[in-house]
mmCIF file with all atom_site columns, C-alpha atoms in Angstrom:
data_model
loop_
_atom_site.group_PDB
_atom_site.id
_atom_site.type_symbol
_atom_site.label_atom_id
_atom_site.label_alt_id
_atom_site.label_comp_id
_atom_site.label_asym_id
_atom_site.label_entity_id
_atom_site.label_seq_id
_atom_site.pdbx_PDB_ins_code
_atom_site.Cartn_x
_atom_site.Cartn_y
_atom_site.Cartn_z
_atom_site.occupancy
_atom_site.B_iso_or_equiv
_atom_site.pdbx_formal_charge
_atom_site.auth_seq_id
_atom_site.auth_comp_id
_atom_site.auth_asym_id
_atom_site.auth_atom_id
_atom_site.pdbx_PDB_model_num
ATOM 1   C CA . MET W 1 1   ? -39.471 33.652 8.110   1.00 73.00 ? 1144 MET W CA 1
ATOM 2   C CA . ALA W 1 2   ? -37.516 31.829 5.425   1.00 93.00 ? 1145 ALA W CA 1
ATOM 3   C CA . SER W 1 3   ? -34.387 33.633 4.280   1.00 97.00 ? 1146 SER W CA 1
ATOM 4   C CA . ILE W 1 4   ? -32.865 32.674 0.931   1.00 98.00 ? 1147 ILE W CA 1
ATOM 5   C CA . HIS W 1 5   ? -29.312 33.750 0.077   1.00 98.00 ? 1148 HIS W CA 1
ATOM 6   C CA . LYS W 1 6   ? -27.633 33.630 -3.338  1.00 98.00 ? 1149 LYS W CA 1
ATOM 7   C CA . ASP W 1 7   ? -24.002 34.611 -3.942  1.00 98.00 ? 1150 ASP W CA 1
ATOM 8   C CA . ILE W 1 8   ? -23.632 34.896 -7.704  1.00 98.00 ? 1151 ILE W CA 1
ATOM 9   C CA . PRO W 1 9   ? -20.222 35.273 -9.404  1.00 97.00 ? 1152 PRO W CA 1
ATOM 10  C CA . ILE W 1 10  ? -20.415 37.413 -12.542 1.00 97.00 ? 1153 ILE W CA 1
ATOM 11  C CA . ASP W 1 11  ? -17.724 37.809 -15.212 1.00 95.00 ? 1154 ASP W CA 1
ATOM 12  C CA . ALA W 1 12  ? -18.242 41.555 -15.640 1.00 97.00 ? 1155 ALA W CA 1
ATOM 13  C CA . PRO W 1 13  ? -17.113 44.698 -13.816 1.00 97.00 ? 1156 PRO W CA 1
ATOM 14  C CA . ALA W 1 14  ? -19.200 45.685 -10.788 1.00 98.00 ? 1157 ALA W CA 1
ATOM 15  C CA . ASP W 1 15  ? -20.158 49.090 -12.192 1.00 97.00 ? 1158 ASP W CA 1
ATOM 16  C CA . HIS W 1 16  ? -21.439 47.480 -15.395 1.00 97.00 ? 1159 HIS W CA 1
ATOM 17  C CA . VAL W 1 17  ? -23.585 44.969 -13.471 1.00 98.00 ? 1160 VAL W CA 1
ATOM 18  C CA . TRP W 1 18  ? -24.824 47.695 -11.114 1.00 98.00 ? 1161 TRP W CA 1
ATOM 19  C CA . ASP W 1 19  ? -25.864 49.854 -14.070 1.00 98.00 ? 1162 ASP W CA 1
ATOM 20  C CA . ALA W 1 20  ? -28.100 47.036 -15.340 1.00 98.00 ? 1163 ALA W CA 1
ATOM 21  C CA . LEU W 1 21  ? -29.369 46.087 -11.870 1.00 98.00 ? 1164 LEU W CA 1
ATOM 22  C CA . ARG W 1 22  ? -30.357 49.629 -10.927 1.00 97.00 ? 1165 ARG W CA 1
ATOM 23  C CA . ASP W 1 23  ? -32.329 49.987 -14.213 1.00 97.00 ? 1166 ASP W CA 1
ATOM 24  C CA . PHE W 1 24  ? -35.527 48.942 -12.408 1.00 97.00 ? 1167 PHE W CA 1
ATOM 25  C CA . GLY W 1 25  ? -37.640 48.629 -15.546 1.00 96.00 ? 1168 GLY W CA 1
ATOM 26  C CA . ALA W 1 26  ? -35.202 46.640 -17.672 1.00 96.00 ? 1169 ALA W CA 1
ATOM 27  C CA . LEU W 1 27  ? -35.008 43.215 -16.022 1.00 96.00 ? 1170 LEU W CA 1
ATOM 28  C CA . HIS W 1 28  ? -36.142 41.494 -19.209 1.00 96.00 ? 1171 HIS W CA 1
ATOM 29  C CA . THR W 1 29  ? -33.581 43.202 -21.457 1.00 97.00 ? 1172 THR W CA 1
ATOM 30  C CA . ARG W 1 30  ? -30.512 43.890 -19.315 1.00 96.00 ? 1173 ARG W CA 1
ATOM 31  C CA . LEU W 1 31  ? -30.342 41.763 -16.178 1.00 97.00 ? 1174 LEU W CA 1
ATOM 32  C CA . VAL W 1 32  ? -32.201 38.455 -16.554 1.00 97.00 ? 1175 VAL W CA 1
ATOM 33  C CA . PRO W 1 33  ? -33.426 38.075 -20.158 1.00 97.00 ? 1176 PRO W CA 1
ATOM 34  C CA . GLY W 1 34  ? -35.228 34.796 -20.716 1.00 97.00 ? 1177 GLY W CA 1
ATOM 35  C CA . PHE W 1 35  ? -36.055 34.371 -17.017 1.00 98.00 ? 1178 PHE W CA 1
ATOM 36  C CA . VAL W 1 36  ? -38.128 37.579 -17.156 1.00 98.00 ? 1179 VAL W CA 1
ATOM 37  C CA . THR W 1 37  ? -40.025 38.152 -20.403 1.00 98.00 ? 1180 THR W CA 1
ATOM 38  C CA . ASP W 1 38  ? -41.442 41.642 -19.744 1.00 98.00 ? 1181 ASP W CA 1
ATOM 39  C CA . THR W 1 39  ? -41.244 44.483 -17.229 1.00 97.00 ? 1182 THR W CA 1
ATOM 40  C CA . ARG W 1 40  ? -43.597 47.474 -17.023 1.00 97.00 ? 1183 ARG W CA 1
ATOM 41  C CA . LEU W 1 41  ? -43.227 50.420 -14.670 1.00 97.00 ? 1184 LEU W CA 1
ATOM 42  C CA . GLU W 1 42  ? -46.069 52.085 -12.772 1.00 97.00 ? 1185 GLU W CA 1
ATOM 43  C CA . GLY W 1 43  ? -44.321 54.705 -10.659 1.00 95.00 ? 1186 GLY W CA 1
ATOM 44  C CA . ASP W 1 44  ? -42.163 52.871 -8.085  1.00 95.00 ? 1187 ASP W CA 1
ATOM 45  C CA . VAL W 1 45  ? -43.778 49.518 -8.939  1.00 97.00 ? 1188 VAL W CA 1
ATOM 46  C CA . ARG W 1 46  ? -42.622 47.189 -11.679 1.00 97.00 ? 1189 ARG W CA 1
ATOM 47  C CA . ILE W 1 47  ? -44.914 44.537 -13.049 1.00 97.00 ? 1190 ILE W CA 1
ATOM 48  C CA . VAL W 1 48  ? -42.699 41.591 -13.864 1.00 97.00 ? 1191 VAL W CA 1
ATOM 49  C CA . SER W 1 49  ? -43.739 38.774 -16.213 1.00 97.00 ? 1192 SER W CA 1
ATOM 50  C CA . PHE W 1 50  ? -41.678 35.625 -15.717 1.00 97.00 ? 1193 PHE W CA 1
ATOM 51  C CA . ALA W 1 51  ? -41.033 32.896 -18.297 1.00 97.00 ? 1194 ALA W CA 1
ATOM 52  C CA . ASN W 1 52  ? -43.103 30.424 -16.234 1.00 96.00 ? 1195 ASN W CA 1
ATOM 53  C CA . GLY W 1 53  ? -46.196 32.661 -16.573 1.00 96.00 ? 1196 GLY W CA 1
ATOM 54  C CA . THR W 1 54  ? -46.088 34.179 -13.096 1.00 94.00 ? 1197 THR W CA 1
ATOM 55  C CA . VAL W 1 55  ? -46.628 37.941 -12.805 1.00 95.00 ? 1198 VAL W CA 1
ATOM 56  C CA . ALA W 1 56  ? -45.384 39.871 -9.770  1.00 95.00 ? 1199 ALA W CA 1
ATOM 57  C CA . ARG W 1 57  ? -45.771 43.465 -8.589  1.00 96.00 ? 1200 ARG W CA 1
ATOM 58  C CA . GLU W 1 58  ? -42.437 44.529 -7.105  1.00 97.00 ? 1201 GLU W CA 1
ATOM 59  C CA . THR W 1 59  ? -42.261 47.809 -5.201  1.00 97.00 ? 1202 THR W CA 1
ATOM 60  C CA . LEU W 1 60  ? -38.953 49.678 -5.189  1.00 98.00 ? 1203 LEU W CA 1
ATOM 61  C CA . VAL W 1 61  ? -37.935 50.282 -1.575  1.00 98.00 ? 1204 VAL W CA 1
ATOM 62  C CA . ASP W 1 62  ? -34.417 51.676 -2.068  1.00 98.00 ? 1205 ASP W CA 1
ATOM 63  C CA . CYS W 1 63  ? -31.808 52.147 -4.781  1.00 98.00 ? 1206 CYS W CA 1
ATOM 64  C CA . ASP W 1 64  ? -28.453 53.034 -3.210  1.00 98.00 ? 1207 ASP W CA 1
ATOM 65  C CA . ASP W 1 65  ? -25.812 53.943 -5.807  1.00 98.00 ? 1208 ASP W CA 1
ATOM 66  C CA . LEU W 1 66  ? -23.071 54.325 -3.187  1.00 98.00 ? 1209 LEU W CA 1
ATOM 67  C CA . ARG W 1 67  ? -23.531 50.777 -1.868  1.00 98.00 ? 1210 ARG W CA 1
ATOM 68  C CA . GLN W 1 68  ? -24.681 49.393 -5.245  1.00 98.00 ? 1211 GLN W CA 1
ATOM 69  C CA . ARG W 1 69  ? -27.710 47.922 -3.495  1.00 98.00 ? 1212 ARG W CA 1
ATOM 70  C CA . LEU W 1 70  ? -31.338 47.686 -4.572  1.00 98.00 ? 1213 LEU W CA 1
ATOM 71  C CA . VAL W 1 71  ? -34.226 46.662 -2.285  1.00 98.00 ? 1214 VAL W CA 1
ATOM 72  C CA . TYR W 1 72  ? -37.711 45.659 -3.381  1.00 98.00 ? 1215 TYR W CA 1
ATOM 73  C CA . ALA W 1 73  ? -40.833 44.127 -1.833  1.00 98.00 ? 1216 ALA W CA 1
ATOM 74  C CA . ILE W 1 74  ? -43.718 42.011 -3.119  1.00 95.00 ? 1217 ILE W CA 1
ATOM 75  C CA . LYS W 1 75  ? -47.230 41.577 -1.742  1.00 86.00 ? 1218 LYS W CA 1
ATOM 76  C CA . SER W 1 76  ? -49.563 39.023 -3.286  1.00 89.00 ? 1219 SER W CA 1
ATOM 77  C CA . GLU W 1 77  ? -52.166 36.381 -2.530  1.00 87.00 ? 1220 GLU W CA 1
ATOM 78  C CA . ARG W 1 78  ? -49.448 33.718 -2.225  1.00 89.00 ? 1221 ARG W CA 1
ATOM 79  C CA . LEU W 1 79  ? -46.925 35.806 -0.252  1.00 92.00 ? 1222 LEU W CA 1
ATOM 80  C CA . THR W 1 80  ? -47.692 37.350 3.116   1.00 92.00 ? 1223 THR W CA 1
ATOM 81  C CA . GLN W 1 81  ? -44.119 38.694 3.234   1.00 95.00 ? 1224 GLN W CA 1
ATOM 82  C CA . HIS W 1 82  ? -41.438 39.152 0.607   1.00 96.00 ? 1225 HIS W CA 1
ATOM 83  C CA . SER W 1 83  ? -38.588 41.601 0.863   1.00 97.00 ? 1226 SER W CA 1
ATOM 84  C CA . ALA W 1 84  ? -35.381 41.285 -1.089  1.00 98.00 ? 1227 ALA W CA 1
ATOM 85  C CA . SER W 1 85  ? -32.065 43.034 -1.503  1.00 98.00 ? 1228 SER W CA 1
ATOM 86  C CA . VAL W 1 86  ? -29.616 42.690 -4.361  1.00 98.00 ? 1229 VAL W CA 1
ATOM 87  C CA . GLN W 1 87  ? -26.108 44.088 -3.937  1.00 98.00 ? 1230 GLN W CA 1
ATOM 88  C CA . VAL W 1 88  ? -23.060 44.150 -6.192  1.00 98.00 ? 1231 VAL W CA 1
ATOM 89  C CA . PHE W 1 89  ? -19.521 43.690 -4.827  1.00 98.00 ? 1232 PHE W CA 1
ATOM 90  C CA . ALA W 1 90  ? -16.399 44.157 -6.947  1.00 98.00 ? 1233 ALA W CA 1
ATOM 91  C CA . ASP W 1 91  ? -14.103 41.140 -7.202  1.00 96.00 ? 1234 ASP W CA 1
ATOM 92  C CA . GLY W 1 92  ? -11.176 42.732 -9.010  1.00 94.00 ? 1235 GLY W CA 1
ATOM 93  C CA . ALA W 1 93  ? -11.494 44.991 -12.038 1.00 95.00 ? 1236 ALA W CA 1
ATOM 94  C CA . ALA W 1 94  ? -13.312 42.585 -14.371 1.00 95.00 ? 1237 ALA W CA 1
ATOM 95  C CA . ARG W 1 95  ? -15.450 40.432 -12.040 1.00 97.00 ? 1238 ARG W CA 1
ATOM 96  C CA . CYS W 1 96  ? -17.998 40.891 -9.299  1.00 98.00 ? 1239 CYS W CA 1
ATOM 97  C CA . ARG W 1 97  ? -20.376 39.063 -6.990  1.00 98.00 ? 1240 ARG W CA 1
ATOM 98  C CA . VAL W 1 98  ? -24.078 39.727 -6.731  1.00 98.00 ? 1241 VAL W CA 1
ATOM 99  C CA . VAL W 1 99  ? -25.562 38.923 -3.339  1.00 98.00 ? 1242 VAL W CA 1
ATOM 100 C CA . TRP W 1 100 ? -29.333 38.415 -3.549  1.00 98.00 ? 1243 TRP W CA 1
ATOM 101 C CA . ILE W 1 101 ? -31.268 37.851 -0.326  1.00 98.00 ? 1244 ILE W CA 1
ATOM 102 C CA . ALA W 1 102 ? -35.020 37.291 -0.070  1.00 98.00 ? 1245 ALA W CA 1
ATOM 103 C CA . ASP W 1 103 ? -37.028 36.920 3.130   1.00 97.00 ? 1246 ASP W CA 1
ATOM 104 C CA . VAL W 1 104 ? -40.378 35.229 2.518   1.00 96.00 ? 1247 VAL W CA 1
ATOM 105 C CA . LEU W 1 105 ? -43.507 33.971 4.247   1.00 95.00 ? 1248 LEU W CA 1
ATOM 106 C CA . PRO W 1 106 ? -45.162 31.557 4.326   1.00 95.00 ? 1249 PRO W CA 1
ATOM 107 C CA . HIS W 1 107 ? -42.318 29.095 4.849   1.00 94.00 ? 1250 HIS W CA 1
ATOM 108 C CA . GLU W 1 108 ? -43.904 26.670 2.383   1.00 95.00 ? 1251 GLU W CA 1
ATOM 109 C CA . ILE W 1 109 ? -43.148 29.044 -0.521  1.00 94.00 ? 1252 ILE W CA 1
ATOM 110 C CA . ALA W 1 110 ? -39.401 29.036 0.209   1.00 95.00 ? 1253 ALA W CA 1
ATOM 111 C CA . PRO W 1 111 ? -38.462 25.990 -1.946  1.00 96.00 ? 1254 PRO W CA 1
ATOM 112 C CA . TYR W 1 112 ? -40.260 27.515 -4.953  1.00 95.00 ? 1255 TYR W CA 1
ATOM 113 C CA . MET W 1 113 ? -38.627 30.923 -4.395  1.00 96.00 ? 1256 MET W CA 1
ATOM 114 C CA . ASP W 1 114 ? -35.217 29.293 -3.943  1.00 97.00 ? 1257 ASP W CA 1
ATOM 115 C CA . ALA W 1 115 ? -35.574 27.455 -7.264  1.00 97.00 ? 1258 ALA W CA 1
ATOM 116 C CA . GLN W 1 116 ? -36.764 30.624 -9.027  1.00 97.00 ? 1259 GLN W CA 1
ATOM 117 C CA . MET W 1 117 ? -33.821 32.590 -7.649  1.00 97.00 ? 1260 MET W CA 1
ATOM 118 C CA . ASP W 1 118 ? -31.464 29.873 -8.964  1.00 98.00 ? 1261 ASP W CA 1
ATOM 119 C CA . LEU W 1 119 ? -33.002 30.337 -12.431 1.00 98.00 ? 1262 LEU W CA 1
ATOM 120 C CA . GLY W 1 120 ? -32.661 34.116 -12.105 1.00 98.00 ? 1263 GLY W CA 1
ATOM 121 C CA . ALA W 1 121 ? -29.016 33.800 -11.034 1.00 98.00 ? 1264 ALA W CA 1
ATOM 122 C CA . ALA W 1 122 ? -28.241 31.585 -14.048 1.00 97.00 ? 1265 ALA W CA 1
ATOM 123 C CA . ALA W 1 123 ? -29.969 34.067 -16.382 1.00 97.00 ? 1266 ALA W CA 1
ATOM 124 C CA . MET W 1 124 ? -27.918 36.902 -14.876 1.00 97.00 ? 1267 MET W CA 1
ATOM 125 C CA . GLN W 1 125 ? -24.684 34.995 -15.420 1.00 97.00 ? 1268 GLN W CA 1
ATOM 126 C CA . ARG W 1 126 ? -25.664 34.277 -19.048 1.00 96.00 ? 1269 ARG W CA 1
ATOM 127 C CA . ALA W 1 127 ? -26.562 37.927 -19.669 1.00 96.00 ? 1270 ALA W CA 1
ATOM 128 C CA . PHE W 1 128 ? -23.108 39.080 -18.603 1.00 96.00 ? 1271 PHE W CA 1
ATOM 129 C CA . ALA W 1 129 ? -21.271 36.278 -20.415 1.00 91.00 ? 1272 ALA W CA 1
ATOM 130 C CA . ARG W 1 130 ? -21.999 38.135 -23.686 1.00 63.00 ? 1273 ARG W CA 1
ATOM 131 C CA . PRO W 1 131 ? -19.353 40.437 -25.122 1.00 59.00 ? 1274 PRO W CA 1
ATOM 132 C CA . ALA W 1 132 ? -19.424 43.913 -23.528 1.00 50.00 ? 1275 ALA W CA 1
ATOM 133 C CA . SER W 1 133 ? -20.385 45.537 -26.853 1.00 48.00 ? 1276 SER W CA 1
ATOM 134 C CA . ASP W 1 134 ? -23.563 43.398 -26.940 1.00 48.00 ? 1277 ASP W CA 1
ATOM 135 C CA . GLN W 1 135 ? -24.410 44.284 -23.322 1.00 45.00 ? 1278 GLN W CA 1
ATOM 136 C CA . THR W 1 136 ? -24.301 48.036 -23.856 1.00 46.00 ? 1279 THR W CA 1
ATOM 137 C CA . ALA W 1 137 ? -26.510 47.715 -26.935 1.00 43.00 ? 1280 ALA W CA 1
ATOM 138 C CA . ALA W 1 138 ? -29.231 45.859 -24.980 1.00 41.00 ? 1281 ALA W CA 1
#
């Protein structure tokens, strides 16, 4: 199984980033606007529309407020296995790190997923580079 790891520095407090990350239906408005263009909820499943036209059904596995960690899984025609965790770690009072790990099969999909996660990480950094007053209004 291919395992992809991203360690993303964010210029925002951990609790602020966690609040956006744990908002499972608001990827397109709070966490990765531009990379994700729409998110719809159907129970514990979010239907995610990406800027490149791809649509994914992501099932919420766990949302742990104590550890500031969210886990989700995807099943599709292209993916025989996809499980991912995203966790926020404080790095002082005004910064944090987001650690995003995805385990995927088949192995051949890993380069595509790695590139998509890079785009998602950049969108996350841009979203939190805005002034805090703009972020809370989103």
